[in-house]
């Protein structure tokens, strides 16, 4: 994020419609990961991993992000794996 760039590498998959990713796209994705991590950590400490988190947890403000619906289950599972071990 700190580097001087405007668009993602043209060799990367980019966004729907061939649009190159922007710093804003990267920041939104980072925000999603940070919020998901913190929320899953709290749920894991309360015994919510795996079933409750994977079946019920959603983040409405990120639903319009490309790949959100397909990618969220993997993100939730990975954070349950991290925080569900008592770390």
Coordinates of C-alpha atoms in Angstrom, one line a residue:
X1 CA 0.0 0.0 0.0
X2 CA 2.8 2.4 0.7
X3 CA 4.4 2.0 -2.7
X4 CA 3.8 4.5 -5.4
X5 CA 1.3 2.8 -7.7
X6 CA -2.2 3.4 -9.1
X7 CA -3.3 0.1 -10.6
X8 CA -2.4 -3.5 -10.0
X9 CA 0.0 -5.3 -12.3
X10 CA -1.6 -5.8 -15.7
X11 CA -0.5 -9.4 -15.6
X12 CA -2.7 -10.1 -12.6
X13 CA -6.3 -11.3 -13.0
X14 CA -7.7 -7.8 -12.1
X15 CA -11.3 -7.1 -11.6
X16 CA -14.5 -8.1 -13.5
X17 CA -14.7 -6.6 -16.9
X18 CA -10.9 -6.5 -17.2
X19 CA -10.6 -3.5 -14.9
X20 CA -7.3 -3.3 -13.2
X21 CA -7.3 -3.4 -9.4
X22 CA -6.7 -0.1 -7.5
X23 CA -5.3 0.8 -4.1
X24 CA -8.9 1.2 -3.0
X25 CA -9.6 -2.4 -4.0
X26 CA -6.6 -3.6 -2.0
X27 CA -7.5 -1.5 1.0
X28 CA -11.1 -2.9 1.0
X29 CA -9.8 -6.5 0.8
X30 CA -7.4 -5.8 3.7
X31 CA -10.2 -4.3 5.7
X32 CA -12.3 -7.4 5.0
X33 CA -9.5 -9.7 6.2
X34 CA -8.8 -7.7 9.3
X35 CA -12.5 -7.5 10.3
X36 CA -13.0 -11.2 9.6
X37 CA -10.0 -12.1 11.7
X38 CA -11.2 -10.1 14.7
X39 CA -14.8 -11.3 14.4
X40 CA -13.8 -15.0 14.0
X41 CA -11.3 -14.7 16.9
X42 CA -14.1 -13.5 19.2
X43 CA -16.4 -16.3 18.0
X44 CA -13.7 -18.9 18.3
X45 CA -13.0 -17.9 21.9
X46 CA -16.8 -18.3 22.6
X47 CA -16.8 -21.8 21.0
X48 CA -18.4 -20.7 17.7
X49 CA -15.9 -22.4 15.3
X50 CA -16.6 -24.3 13.1
X51 CA -20.3 -24.8 12.4
X52 CA -21.8 -21.5 13.6
X53 CA -19.1 -19.3 12.0
X54 CA -19.1 -21.1 8.7
X55 CA -22.9 -21.4 8.4
X56 CA -24.0 -18.0 9.7
X57 CA -21.3 -15.4 9.5
X58 CA -21.7 -12.7 6.8
X59 CA -20.2 -9.3 6.2
X60 CA -22.9 -7.3 4.4
X61 CA -20.7 -4.2 3.7
X62 CA -18.4 -6.4 1.6
X63 CA -21.0 -8.4 -0.3
X64 CA -20.4 -6.3 -3.5
X65 CA -16.7 -7.2 -3.7
X66 CA -15.8 -9.5 -6.5
X67 CA -15.4 -13.0 -5.3
X68 CA -16.9 -12.3 -1.9
X69 CA -19.6 -15.1 -1.9
X70 CA -17.2 -17.7 -3.3
X71 CA -14.3 -16.8 -1.1
X72 CA -15.8 -16.1 2.3
X73 CA -16.2 -19.7 3.3
X74 CA -12.5 -20.3 2.8
X75 CA -11.6 -17.2 4.7
X76 CA -13.8 -18.1 7.6
X77 CA -12.4 -21.7 7.7
X78 CA -8.8 -20.4 7.7
X79 CA -9.5 -18.0 10.6
X80 CA -11.3 -20.7 12.5
X81 CA -8.2 -22.9 12.0
X82 CA -6.0 -20.1 13.4
X83 CA -8.1 -18.8 16.2
X84 CA -10.0 -22.0 17.0
X85 CA -6.8 -23.6 18.3
X86 CA -6.6 -21.3 21.3
X87 CA -3.9 -19.1 19.9

